[in-house]
Amino acid sequence: MTSQTETHTRTTPTRLRRVVIRFAGDSGDGMQLTGDQFTRTTALMGNDIATFPDFPAEIRAPAGTLPGVSAFQLRFSSFDIHTPGDAPDVLVAMNPAALKMHLKELRRDGILLLNTASFGALDLKKAKYDKDPRSDGTLDGWRVIEVDLEARTREALAQSPLDTRAKDRCKNMYALGILYWMFHRDMAPTEKAIAQKFAKKPELVAANLAAMKAGYAYAETTEIFQTAYRVPPAPMRPGTYRNIMGNQALCLGLVAAAQQAGIELFLGSYPITPASDILHQLSTYKHLGVVTFQAEDEIAAVASAIGASYAGSLGVTSTSGPGMALKAEAIGLAVMAELPLVVLNVQRAGPSTGMPTKTQQADLLQAMYCRNGESPVCVLAASTPADAFDTAYEAVRIALRYMVPVVVLSDGYIANGSEPWLLPDVAQLPPIAVRYAPAGAPGEKFQPYARDPKTLARPWARPGTPGLVHRIGGLEKQDVTGNISYDPDNHQHMVDTRAQKVANIADDLPPTATLGERTGDLLVLGWGSPRGAITAAVGRLQRQGHRVSAAFLRHLNPLPKDLGDLMRGFRRVVLPELNKGQLALLLRARFLIDVQSHSQVNGQPFKSHEIENHLSRVLAELQEEVRR
Amino acid sequence: MTDVQRPPLSKKDYKTDQDVRWCPGCGDYAILNAVQGAFAKLGKLPHETVIVSGIGCSSRFPYYMETFGFHTIHGRAPAIATGVKVGNPALDVWVVTGDGDAMSIGGNHFIHAMRRNVGLKILMFNNRIYGLTKGQYSPTSEQGKVTKSSPLGSVDYPFSPIALALGAGGTFLARSVDVFGAHLEDVVCRASAHTGTAMVEIYQNCNIFNDGAYRSFTDKEVRDERILYLEHGKPLLFGANKDKGIRFDGNFEPQIVTGGELGSAFVWDETAANAAPAMALATMSEADFPVPVGVFRRREKPAFEAGVRGQIAAARQQKKQSLHDLLHAGEIWEVR
Ligand code: SF4
């Protein structure tokens, strides 16, 4: 490969601070792979980057149709960014259906790289175009680059032994090559990755790389591309980085915490979108002593985790909303038996099967209240892919310290999105202590509910330990002795105690951090994945001089102790969340503060501009009030 | 307590200080007694033994056994016990369940425990009725059973639990009866010795809601003629004078043989690879044939937890990776 500088001699590359690219094509077109390759390369080149894969639930919807369109958006920059961007600057559309689905979001004057290979009457019909959009003015206002990717790729692969179908499947790499030239990317990381991916099929490696290089050369030599762009690296905190997706980070956080605690990690799980990757990834950590169990159903998954916790392991189960519904009764047992348990819920759009690959945050009240009886659990939320590591770690710490189930809420957007992650120094990870009950003295009766006076946690009595023989279960029991008890006073006491134990978790929490001043006109609260969009919106408003701050909650139950006072320091509190106002409901009930919900439930993440517009309106109202 | 000198254990070492709360006369008392007898005979250390149960009359069992006990939720005991066993294979893990708990709400976990051959010993008390909820028909109740929820008689056909477990690939399947103290104790001991899942169906009388369900073949007066004791390596003979036998015809239909034909009685092989004879015995009509008790099937097969642990041990041998290296895996880059 010729060096980067030589290849860009035709024009001086234009410097850009940030670019948003969206790849859109048929499910079978390899858009996720293409986006992933661009992301890795760009991360390695030192840009800050955020990604958003958006794919259909069907593995292969009929080719060329609107439901079959799969997309991958990424944004990279020379500064710190928080979201994968709102409107793309560049849209790669591999077929008419992808064009139809995504053109309306392309920024005016943005670049459209359009594959013209499949614009026959049937293709247009499948995409629900009455007329060819290339000739009826539909594309006016965008900078359109038409390339017959199929023809170009076949030409490039004339010598390849692959059949035509297989050759056509390399057209995404041809498109990637074009973009690599446009954005001055190094092809070497992708060459390496493809060689690894298809290590057993050298002819596929050769074809994919040939297609990519041909695309690069095509972009360089043809006149249709006016210019190449350069996005210099972002100034980032010094350290070692890797690009991480949310599900990966959850797994690493669990493993790190288990190792830190010196305890075995047991995952009981049943496959479900978008959480299955957690099961997949933890299954590859057998060399680290991680036990994974693919259960017969969601209930067995959580039940086996409870059994493992009972036996002295750290029991974990991973799922999404529908699975969470099935696990409810068993989580109640863990509450009653006071055993540590971590439940990962990678939320998706519901109700029922809903939209499995689309994101939503509507399982908060389910996490809080889906069980019968007074059944409090700790609830945490991850807010970005990298934050998922710390959140999982914190979940393990709490579960072990307080002997409680901890529900971790992530969502599809965090799970499959990615960002650069500043790797933690293992030596600096917070310690996690595990105290199993020591062997009992002969003749002494073990008291399974004798509590730690500070945390109210009961002892963790591992079977196999002499002198600890005892019985527990889902029936109400007497405090201290653990004997079955239907005594009214005891039940009141135990309900109060289980609630207090969860409330005590707040004793460990640091003051809530704010983005901006701790008092002002407007506080924007957030939890989970809207964090990026809120951060971007609030940052822009702050730069305009508004007295607006933001705070993000990882701990949703119990809430940080200072939250009430923090909210009272602002004239207005707004809470954007991807549900019908669930956290807002909880906060209003708890603090009697008029928290205003800003709700969106369309299966898509918030766009920072929409949040900014909403906040601007709220700020204008506040101004109005002052004038009056 | 150390393991250096194991004191000989007696039944009373497994008794707890809790009052037993089954109805007076319930078959569960006899089962408790037989299990305590078997545990004493086997010298089981209470602190290495875990009994997991679900919901139902039978599932109160752990409270009356001086071992580790976990009384869980309806139907889920095999799944929870699987976590216990895989979490710590050194533990001796037992599941106590009933026909409603294991065959109905927990049917899925039951069959998958069989399929995986997890090292669990499952004692399934079959009283052919829901006792704790006060007498509705269960998945093992005979068709036409009149109960509170089936005033005109149940329409459902019942399961044969042994046949279900056979179909699910169970490797140790046995049956005994609450009132057959010595037989039951022996079957429990044999289940304990098995590698992998052992399931013992125990016919249990619920004297409140289904009294006498098994009397037609368990009463002392009729027992000899109506019970077929399965004995490994011996022909299938029954009757007070062992003067009747069972053989199978070419279609594997069971037939009763007597007199000169007794020599053609089928020789029982509990270790047979072919499950057909066991299936034929598990499904033959209770009215027309004697009722088999004893071991239907016993097959050697590696236990699930051994496979899981084996993979982990091998992976640990093959690859050492520090937490630091794990976090730094893949493509990383430095920012200075
Ligand atoms: S209801 Fe029946 S099974 Fe339950 S304890 Fe009473 S007699 Fe036994």
mmCIF file with all atom_site columns, N, CA and C in Angstrom, chain B residues 76-133:
data_model
loop_
_atom_site.group_PDB
_atom_site.id
_atom_site.type_symbol
_atom_site.label_atom_id
_atom_site.label_alt_id
_atom_site.label_comp_id
_atom_site.label_asym_id
_atom_site.label_entity_id
_atom_site.label_seq_id
_atom_site.pdbx_PDB_ins_code
_atom_site.Cartn_x
_atom_site.Cartn_y
_atom_site.Cartn_z
_atom_site.occupancy
_atom_site.B_iso_or_equiv
_atom_site.pdbx_formal_charge
_atom_site.auth_seq_id
_atom_site.auth_comp_id
_atom_site.auth_asym_id
_atom_site.auth_atom_id
_atom_site.pdbx_PDB_model_num
ATOM 1   N N  . ARG B 1 76  ? -39.205 -24.970 40.871 1.00 0.00 ? 76  ARG B N  1
ATOM 2   C CA . ARG B 1 76  ? -37.862 -24.562 40.433 1.00 0.00 ? 76  ARG B CA 1
ATOM 3   C C  . ARG B 1 76  ? -36.729 -25.285 41.143 1.00 0.00 ? 76  ARG B C  1
ATOM 4   N N  . ALA B 1 77  ? -37.058 -26.194 42.040 1.00 0.00 ? 77  ALA B N  1
ATOM 5   C CA . ALA B 1 77  ? -35.993 -26.821 42.828 1.00 0.00 ? 77  ALA B CA 1
ATOM 6   C C  . ALA B 1 77  ? -34.902 -27.466 41.962 1.00 0.00 ? 77  ALA B C  1
ATOM 7   N N  . PRO B 1 78  ? -35.246 -28.199 40.880 1.00 0.00 ? 78  PRO B N  1
ATOM 8   C CA . PRO B 1 78  ? -34.155 -28.791 40.095 1.00 0.00 ? 78  PRO B CA 1
ATOM 9   C C  . PRO B 1 78  ? -33.225 -27.726 39.498 1.00 0.00 ? 78  PRO B C  1
ATOM 10  N N  . ALA B 1 79  ? -33.785 -26.580 39.114 1.00 0.00 ? 79  ALA B N  1
ATOM 11  C CA . ALA B 1 79  ? -32.949 -25.536 38.522 1.00 0.00 ? 79  ALA B CA 1
ATOM 12  C C  . ALA B 1 79  ? -32.043 -24.910 39.585 1.00 0.00 ? 79  ALA B C  1
ATOM 13  N N  . ILE B 1 80  ? -32.603 -24.668 40.755 1.00 0.00 ? 80  ILE B N  1
ATOM 14  C CA . ILE B 1 80  ? -31.797 -24.091 41.828 1.00 0.00 ? 80  ILE B CA 1
ATOM 15  C C  . ILE B 1 80  ? -30.729 -25.097 42.266 1.00 0.00 ? 80  ILE B C  1
ATOM 16  N N  . ALA B 1 81  ? -31.141 -26.351 42.379 1.00 0.00 ? 81  ALA B N  1
ATOM 17  C CA . ALA B 1 81  ? -30.187 -27.382 42.795 1.00 0.00 ? 81  ALA B CA 1
ATOM 18  C C  . ALA B 1 81  ? -29.084 -27.559 41.759 1.00 0.00 ? 81  ALA B C  1
ATOM 19  N N  . THR B 1 82  ? -29.412 -27.352 40.485 1.00 0.00 ? 82  THR B N  1
ATOM 20  C CA . THR B 1 82  ? -28.383 -27.424 39.442 1.00 0.00 ? 82  THR B CA 1
ATOM 21  C C  . THR B 1 82  ? -27.309 -26.358 39.693 1.00 0.00 ? 82  THR B C  1
ATOM 22  N N  . GLY B 1 83  ? -27.751 -25.158 40.064 1.00 0.00 ? 83  GLY B N  1
ATOM 23  C CA . GLY B 1 83  ? -26.785 -24.106 40.395 1.00 0.00 ? 83  GLY B CA 1
ATOM 24  C C  . GLY B 1 83  ? -25.934 -24.473 41.598 1.00 0.00 ? 83  GLY B C  1
ATOM 25  N N  . VAL B 1 84  ? -26.557 -25.098 42.587 1.00 0.00 ? 84  VAL B N  1
ATOM 26  C CA . VAL B 1 84  ? -25.811 -25.505 43.782 1.00 0.00 ? 84  VAL B CA 1
ATOM 27  C C  . VAL B 1 84  ? -24.759 -26.550 43.400 1.00 0.00 ? 84  VAL B C  1
ATOM 28  N N  . LYS B 1 85  ? -25.176 -27.540 42.629 1.00 0.00 ? 85  LYS B N  1
ATOM 29  C CA . LYS B 1 85  ? -24.280 -28.659 42.301 1.00 0.00 ? 85  LYS B CA 1
ATOM 30  C C  . LYS B 1 85  ? -23.145 -28.204 41.387 1.00 0.00 ? 85  LYS B C  1
ATOM 31  N N  . VAL B 1 86  ? -23.468 -27.396 40.380 1.00 0.00 ? 86  VAL B N  1
ATOM 32  C CA . VAL B 1 86  ? -22.414 -26.923 39.477 1.00 0.00 ? 86  VAL B CA 1
ATOM 33  C C  . VAL B 1 86  ? -21.521 -25.940 40.234 1.00 0.00 ? 86  VAL B C  1
ATOM 34  N N  . GLY B 1 87  ? -22.136 -25.154 41.118 1.00 0.00 ? 87  GLY B N  1
ATOM 35  C CA . GLY B 1 87  ? -21.348 -24.205 41.921 1.00 0.00 ? 87  GLY B CA 1
ATOM 36  C C  . GLY B 1 87  ? -20.371 -24.926 42.826 1.00 0.00 ? 87  GLY B C  1
ATOM 37  N N  . ASN B 1 88  ? -20.781 -26.017 43.422 1.00 0.00 ? 88  ASN B N  1
ATOM 38  C CA . ASN B 1 88  ? -19.878 -26.781 44.279 1.00 0.00 ? 88  ASN B CA 1
ATOM 39  C C  . ASN B 1 88  ? -20.181 -28.276 44.147 1.00 0.00 ? 88  ASN B C  1
ATOM 40  N N  . PRO B 1 89  ? -19.524 -28.928 43.177 1.00 0.00 ? 89  PRO B N  1
ATOM 41  C CA . PRO B 1 89  ? -19.806 -30.345 42.913 1.00 0.00 ? 89  PRO B CA 1
ATOM 42  C C  . PRO B 1 89  ? -19.500 -31.260 44.096 1.00 0.00 ? 89  PRO B C  1
ATOM 43  N N  . ALA B 1 90  ? -18.736 -30.775 45.070 1.00 0.00 ? 90  ALA B N  1
ATOM 44  C CA . ALA B 1 90  ? -18.409 -31.625 46.221 1.00 0.00 ? 90  ALA B CA 1
ATOM 45  C C  . ALA B 1 90  ? -19.624 -31.850 47.109 1.00 0.00 ? 90  ALA B C  1
ATOM 46  N N  . LEU B 1 91  ? -20.639 -31.011 46.978 1.00 0.00 ? 91  LEU B N  1
ATOM 47  C CA . LEU B 1 91  ? -21.811 -31.146 47.842 1.00 0.00 ? 91  LEU B CA 1
ATOM 48  C C  . LEU B 1 91  ? -22.694 -32.306 47.379 1.00 0.00 ? 91  LEU B C  1
ATOM 49  N N  . ASP B 1 92  ? -23.356 -32.905 48.332 1.00 0.00 ? 92  ASP B N  1
ATOM 50  C CA . ASP B 1 92  ? -24.302 -33.988 48.064 1.00 0.00 ? 92  ASP B CA 1
ATOM 51  C C  . ASP B 1 92  ? -25.680 -33.319 47.974 1.00 0.00 ? 92  ASP B C  1
ATOM 52  N N  . VAL B 1 93  ? -26.204 -33.189 46.765 1.00 0.00 ? 93  VAL B N  1
ATOM 53  C CA . VAL B 1 93  ? -27.387 -32.346 46.567 1.00 0.00 ? 93  VAL B CA 1
ATOM 54  C C  . VAL B 1 93  ? -28.638 -33.193 46.273 1.00 0.00 ? 93  VAL B C  1
ATOM 55  N N  . TRP B 1 94  ? -29.663 -32.993 47.064 1.00 0.00 ? 94  TRP B N  1
ATOM 56  C CA . TRP B 1 94  ? -30.923 -33.710 46.946 1.00 0.00 ? 94  TRP B CA 1
ATOM 57  C C  . TRP B 1 94  ? -32.044 -32.735 46.626 1.00 0.00 ? 94  TRP B C  1
ATOM 58  N N  . VAL B 1 95  ? -32.992 -33.207 45.857 1.00 0.00 ? 95  VAL B N  1
ATOM 59  C CA . VAL B 1 95  ? -34.187 -32.418 45.564 1.00 0.00 ? 95  VAL B CA 1
ATOM 60  C C  . VAL B 1 95  ? -35.387 -33.203 46.077 1.00 0.00 ? 95  VAL B C  1
ATOM 61  N N  . VAL B 1 96  ? -36.226 -32.541 46.847 1.00 0.00 ? 96  VAL B N  1
ATOM 62  C CA . VAL B 1 96  ? -37.464 -33.178 47.279 1.00 0.00 ? 96  VAL B CA 1
ATOM 63  C C  . VAL B 1 96  ? -38.619 -32.419 46.635 1.00 0.00 ? 96  VAL B C  1
ATOM 64  N N  . THR B 1 97  ? -39.474 -33.150 45.949 1.00 0.00 ? 97  THR B N  1
ATOM 65  C CA . THR B 1 97  ? -40.519 -32.505 45.168 1.00 0.00 ? 97  THR B CA 1
ATOM 66  C C  . THR B 1 97  ? -41.750 -33.403 45.141 1.00 0.00 ? 97  THR B C  1
ATOM 67  N N  . GLY B 1 98  ? -42.792 -32.920 44.514 1.00 0.00 ? 98  GLY B N  1
ATOM 68  C CA . GLY B 1 98  ? -44.025 -33.699 44.440 1.00 0.00 ? 98  GLY B CA 1
ATOM 69  C C  . GLY B 1 98  ? -44.525 -33.781 43.013 1.00 0.00 ? 98  GLY B C  1
ATOM 70  N N  . ASP B 1 99  ? -45.679 -34.404 42.816 1.00 0.00 ? 99  ASP B N  1
ATOM 71  C CA . ASP B 1 99  ? -46.182 -34.576 41.453 1.00 0.00 ? 99  ASP B CA 1
ATOM 72  C C  . ASP B 1 99  ? -46.663 -33.260 40.855 1.00 0.00 ? 99  ASP B C  1
ATOM 73  N N  . GLY B 1 100 ? -47.160 -32.343 41.679 1.00 0.00 ? 100 GLY B N  1
ATOM 74  C CA . GLY B 1 100 ? -47.544 -31.036 41.147 1.00 0.00 ? 100 GLY B CA 1
ATOM 75  C C  . GLY B 1 100 ? -46.303 -30.199 40.869 1.00 0.00 ? 100 GLY B C  1
ATOM 76  N N  . ASP B 1 101 ? -45.395 -30.198 41.815 1.00 0.00 ? 101 ASP B N  1
ATOM 77  C CA . ASP B 1 101 ? -44.174 -29.391 41.744 1.00 0.00 ? 101 ASP B CA 1
ATOM 78  C C  . ASP B 1 101 ? -43.293 -29.819 40.565 1.00 0.00 ? 101 ASP B C  1
ATOM 79  N N  . ALA B 1 102 ? -43.066 -31.114 40.422 1.00 0.00 ? 102 ALA B N  1
ATOM 80  C CA . ALA B 1 102 ? -42.107 -31.600 39.424 1.00 0.00 ? 102 ALA B CA 1
ATOM 81  C C  . ALA B 1 102 ? -42.742 -31.882 38.075 1.00 0.00 ? 102 ALA B C  1
ATOM 82  N N  . MET B 1 103 ? -44.012 -32.344 38.077 1.00 0.00 ? 103 MET B N  1
ATOM 83  C CA . MET B 1 103 ? -44.622 -32.769 36.816 1.00 0.00 ? 103 MET B CA 1
ATOM 84  C C  . MET B 1 103 ? -45.396 -31.644 36.153 1.00 0.00 ? 103 MET B C  1
ATOM 85  N N  . SER B 1 104 ? -45.854 -30.674 36.952 1.00 0.00 ? 104 SER B N  1
ATOM 86  C CA . SER B 1 104 ? -46.703 -29.641 36.376 1.00 0.00 ? 104 SER B CA 1
ATOM 87  C C  . SER B 1 104 ? -45.939 -28.336 36.224 1.00 0.00 ? 104 SER B C  1
ATOM 88  N N  . ILE B 1 105 ? -45.901 -27.554 37.293 1.00 0.00 ? 105 ILE B N  1
ATOM 89  C CA . ILE B 1 105 ? -45.279 -26.219 37.159 1.00 0.00 ? 105 ILE B CA 1
ATOM 90  C C  . ILE B 1 105 ? -43.787 -26.320 36.890 1.00 0.00 ? 105 ILE B C  1
ATOM 91  N N  . GLY B 1 106 ? -43.152 -27.378 37.366 1.00 0.00 ? 106 GLY B N  1
ATOM 92  C CA . GLY B 1 106 ? -41.701 -27.503 37.179 1.00 0.00 ? 106 GLY B CA 1
ATOM 93  C C  . GLY B 1 106 ? -41.304 -28.543 36.154 1.00 0.00 ? 106 GLY B C  1
ATOM 94  N N  . GLY B 1 107 ? -42.242 -28.927 35.307 1.00 0.00 ? 107 GLY B N  1
ATOM 95  C CA . GLY B 1 107 ? -41.957 -29.998 34.349 1.00 0.00 ? 107 GLY B CA 1
ATOM 96  C C  . GLY B 1 107 ? -40.737 -29.722 33.493 1.00 0.00 ? 107 GLY B C  1
ATOM 97  N N  . ASN B 1 108 ? -40.581 -28.476 33.094 1.00 0.00 ? 108 ASN B N  1
ATOM 98  C CA . ASN B 1 108 ? -39.457 -28.149 32.219 1.00 0.00 ? 108 ASN B CA 1
ATOM 99  C C  . ASN B 1 108 ? -38.114 -28.387 32.915 1.00 0.00 ? 108 ASN B C  1
ATOM 100 N N  . HIS B 1 109 ? -38.010 -27.942 34.163 1.00 0.00 ? 109 HIS B N  1
ATOM 101 C CA . HIS B 1 109 ? -36.734 -28.121 34.876 1.00 0.00 ? 109 HIS B CA 1
ATOM 102 C C  . HIS B 1 109 ? -36.464 -29.596 35.139 1.00 0.00 ? 109 HIS B C  1
ATOM 103 N N  . PHE B 1 110 ? -37.554 -30.338 35.399 1.00 0.00 ? 110 PHE B N  1
ATOM 104 C CA . PHE B 1 110 ? -37.427 -31.764 35.668 1.00 0.00 ? 110 PHE B CA 1
ATOM 105 C C  . PHE B 1 110 ? -36.814 -32.478 34.461 1.00 0.00 ? 110 PHE B C  1
ATOM 106 N N  . ILE B 1 111 ? -37.382 -32.246 33.288 1.00 0.00 ? 111 ILE B N  1
ATOM 107 C CA . ILE B 1 111 ? -36.877 -32.993 32.122 1.00 0.00 ? 111 ILE B CA 1
ATOM 108 C C  . ILE B 1 111 ? -35.463 -32.551 31.758 1.00 0.00 ? 111 ILE B C  1
ATOM 109 N N  . HIS B 1 112 ? -35.152 -31.280 31.973 1.00 0.00 ? 112 HIS B N  1
ATOM 110 C CA . HIS B 1 112 ? -33.803 -30.829 31.593 1.00 0.00 ? 112 HIS B CA 1
ATOM 111 C C  . HIS B 1 112 ? -32.749 -31.291 32.588 1.00 0.00 ? 112 HIS B C  1
ATOM 112 N N  . ALA B 1 113 ? -33.126 -31.492 33.831 1.00 0.00 ? 113 ALA B N  1
ATOM 113 C CA . ALA B 1 113 ? -32.180 -32.084 34.777 1.00 0.00 ? 113 ALA B CA 1
ATOM 114 C C  . ALA B 1 113 ? -31.861 -33.506 34.322 1.00 0.00 ? 113 ALA B C  1
ATOM 115 N N  . MET B 1 114 ? -32.892 -34.242 33.889 1.00 0.00 ? 114 MET B N  1
ATOM 116 C CA . MET B 1 114 ? -32.707 -35.607 33.384 1.00 0.00 ? 114 MET B CA 1
ATOM 117 C C  . MET B 1 114 ? -31.781 -35.593 32.166 1.00 0.00 ? 114 MET B C  1
ATOM 118 N N  . ARG B 1 115 ? -32.088 -34.710 31.237 1.00 0.00 ? 115 ARG B N  1
ATOM 119 C CA . ARG B 1 115 ? -31.333 -34.632 29.983 1.00 0.00 ? 115 ARG B CA 1
ATOM 120 C C  . ARG B 1 115 ? -29.859 -34.346 30.240 1.00 0.00 ? 115 ARG B C  1
ATOM 121 N N  . ARG B 1 116 ? -29.606 -33.434 31.184 1.00 0.00 ? 116 ARG B N  1
ATOM 122 C CA . ARG B 1 116 ? -28.206 -33.051 31.417 1.00 0.00 ? 116 ARG B CA 1
ATOM 123 C C  . ARG B 1 116 ? -27.472 -34.054 32.286 1.00 0.00 ? 116 ARG B C  1
ATOM 124 N N  . ASN B 1 117 ? -28.211 -34.846 33.034 1.00 0.00 ? 117 ASN B N  1
ATOM 125 C CA . ASN B 1 117 ? -27.600 -35.776 33.984 1.00 0.00 ? 117 ASN B CA 1
ATOM 126 C C  . ASN B 1 117 ? -26.806 -35.029 35.061 1.00 0.00 ? 117 ASN B C  1
ATOM 127 N N  . VAL B 1 118 ? -27.437 -34.000 35.628 1.00 0.00 ? 118 VAL B N  1
ATOM 128 C CA . VAL B 1 118 ? -26.816 -33.268 36.739 1.00 0.00 ? 118 VAL B CA 1
ATOM 129 C C  . VAL B 1 118 ? -26.786 -34.190 37.956 1.00 0.00 ? 118 VAL B C  1
ATOM 130 N N  . GLY B 1 119 ? -25.770 -34.092 38.760 1.00 0.00 ? 119 GLY B N  1
ATOM 131 C CA . GLY B 1 119 ? -25.635 -34.967 39.935 1.00 0.00 ? 119 GLY B CA 1
ATOM 132 C C  . GLY B 1 119 ? -26.611 -34.626 41.042 1.00 0.00 ? 119 GLY B C  1
ATOM 133 N N  . LEU B 1 120 ? -27.893 -34.751 40.768 1.00 0.00 ? 120 LEU B N  1
ATOM 134 C CA . LEU B 1 120 ? -28.935 -34.471 41.761 1.00 0.00 ? 120 LEU B CA 1
ATOM 135 C C  . LEU B 1 120 ? -29.666 -35.764 42.073 1.00 0.00 ? 120 LEU B C  1
ATOM 136 N N  . LYS B 1 121 ? -30.058 -35.927 43.335 1.00 0.00 ? 121 LYS B N  1
ATOM 137 C CA . LYS B 1 121 ? -30.894 -37.063 43.719 1.00 0.00 ? 121 LYS B CA 1
ATOM 138 C C  . LYS B 1 121 ? -32.290 -36.506 43.964 1.00 0.00 ? 121 LYS B C  1
ATOM 139 N N  . ILE B 1 122 ? -33.205 -36.855 43.087 1.00 0.00 ? 122 ILE B N  1
ATOM 140 C CA . ILE B 1 122 ? -34.547 -36.272 43.137 1.00 0.00 ? 122 ILE B CA 1
ATOM 141 C C  . ILE B 1 122 ? -35.528 -37.269 43.745 1.00 0.00 ? 122 ILE B C  1
ATOM 142 N N  . LEU B 1 123 ? -36.107 -36.905 44.865 1.00 0.00 ? 123 LEU B N  1
ATOM 143 C CA . LEU B 1 123 ? -37.148 -37.732 45.483 1.00 0.00 ? 123 LEU B CA 1
ATOM 144 C C  . LEU B 1 123 ? -38.485 -37.081 45.149 1.00 0.00 ? 123 LEU B C  1
ATOM 145 N N  . MET B 1 124 ? -39.269 -37.756 44.329 1.00 0.00 ? 124 MET B N  1
ATOM 146 C CA . MET B 1 124 ? -40.532 -37.171 43.875 1.00 0.00 ? 124 MET B CA 1
ATOM 147 C C  . MET B 1 124 ? -41.684 -37.903 44.570 1.00 0.00 ? 124 MET B C  1
ATOM 148 N N  . PHE B 1 125 ? -42.305 -37.211 45.521 1.00 0.00 ? 125 PHE B N  1
ATOM 149 C CA . PHE B 1 125 ? -43.415 -37.804 46.263 1.00 0.00 ? 125 PHE B CA 1
ATOM 150 C C  . PHE B 1 125 ? -44.667 -37.681 45.392 1.00 0.00 ? 125 PHE B C  1
ATOM 151 N N  . ASN B 1 126 ? -45.172 -38.816 44.952 1.00 0.00 ? 126 ASN B N  1
ATOM 152 C CA . ASN B 1 126 ? -46.321 -38.793 44.059 1.00 0.00 ? 126 ASN B CA 1
ATOM 153 C C  . ASN B 1 126 ? -47.560 -39.248 44.831 1.00 0.00 ? 126 ASN B C  1
ATOM 154 N N  . ASN B 1 127 ? -48.410 -38.277 45.167 1.00 0.00 ? 127 ASN B N  1
ATOM 155 C CA . ASN B 1 127 ? -49.662 -38.655 45.839 1.00 0.00 ? 127 ASN B CA 1
ATOM 156 C C  . ASN B 1 127 ? -50.876 -38.460 44.924 1.00 0.00 ? 127 ASN B C  1
ATOM 157 N N  . ARG B 1 128 ? -50.582 -38.139 43.677 1.00 0.00 ? 128 ARG B N  1
ATOM 158 C CA . ARG B 1 128 ? -51.627 -38.010 42.646 1.00 0.00 ? 128 ARG B CA 1
ATOM 159 C C  . ARG B 1 128 ? -52.707 -37.002 43.026 1.00 0.00 ? 128 ARG B C  1
ATOM 160 N N  . ILE B 1 129 ? -52.295 -35.940 43.712 1.00 0.00 ? 129 ILE B N  1
ATOM 161 C CA . ILE B 1 129 ? -53.273 -34.914 44.112 1.00 0.00 ? 129 ILE B CA 1
ATOM 162 C C  . ILE B 1 129 ? -52.491 -33.673 44.526 1.00 0.00 ? 129 ILE B C  1
ATOM 163 N N  . TYR B 1 130 ? -53.142 -32.513 44.511 1.00 0.00 ? 130 TYR B N  1
ATOM 164 C CA . TYR B 1 130 ? -52.554 -31.319 45.125 1.00 0.00 ? 130 TYR B CA 1
ATOM 165 C C  . TYR B 1 130 ? -53.015 -31.283 46.574 1.00 0.00 ? 130 TYR B C  1
ATOM 166 N N  . GLY B 1 131 ? -52.086 -31.439 47.489 1.00 0.00 ? 131 GLY B N  1
ATOM 167 C CA . GLY B 1 131 ? -52.444 -31.467 48.901 1.00 0.00 ? 131 GLY B CA 1
ATOM 168 C C  . GLY B 1 131 ? -52.467 -30.083 49.525 1.00 0.00 ? 131 GLY B C  1
ATOM 169 N N  . LEU B 1 132 ? -51.372 -29.347 49.345 1.00 0.00 ? 132 LEU B N  1
ATOM 170 C CA . LEU B 1 132 ? -51.228 -28.068 50.055 1.00 0.00 ? 132 LEU B CA 1
ATOM 171 C C  . LEU B 1 132 ? -52.322 -27.073 49.671 1.00 0.00 ? 132 LEU B C  1
ATOM 172 N N  . THR B 1 133 ? -52.778 -27.149 48.429 1.00 0.00 ? 133 THR B N  1
ATOM 173 C CA . THR B 1 133 ? -53.838 -26.228 47.993 1.00 0.00 ? 133 THR B CA 1
ATOM 174 C C  . THR B 1 133 ? -55.221 -26.850 48.176 1.00 0.00 ? 133 THR B C  1
#
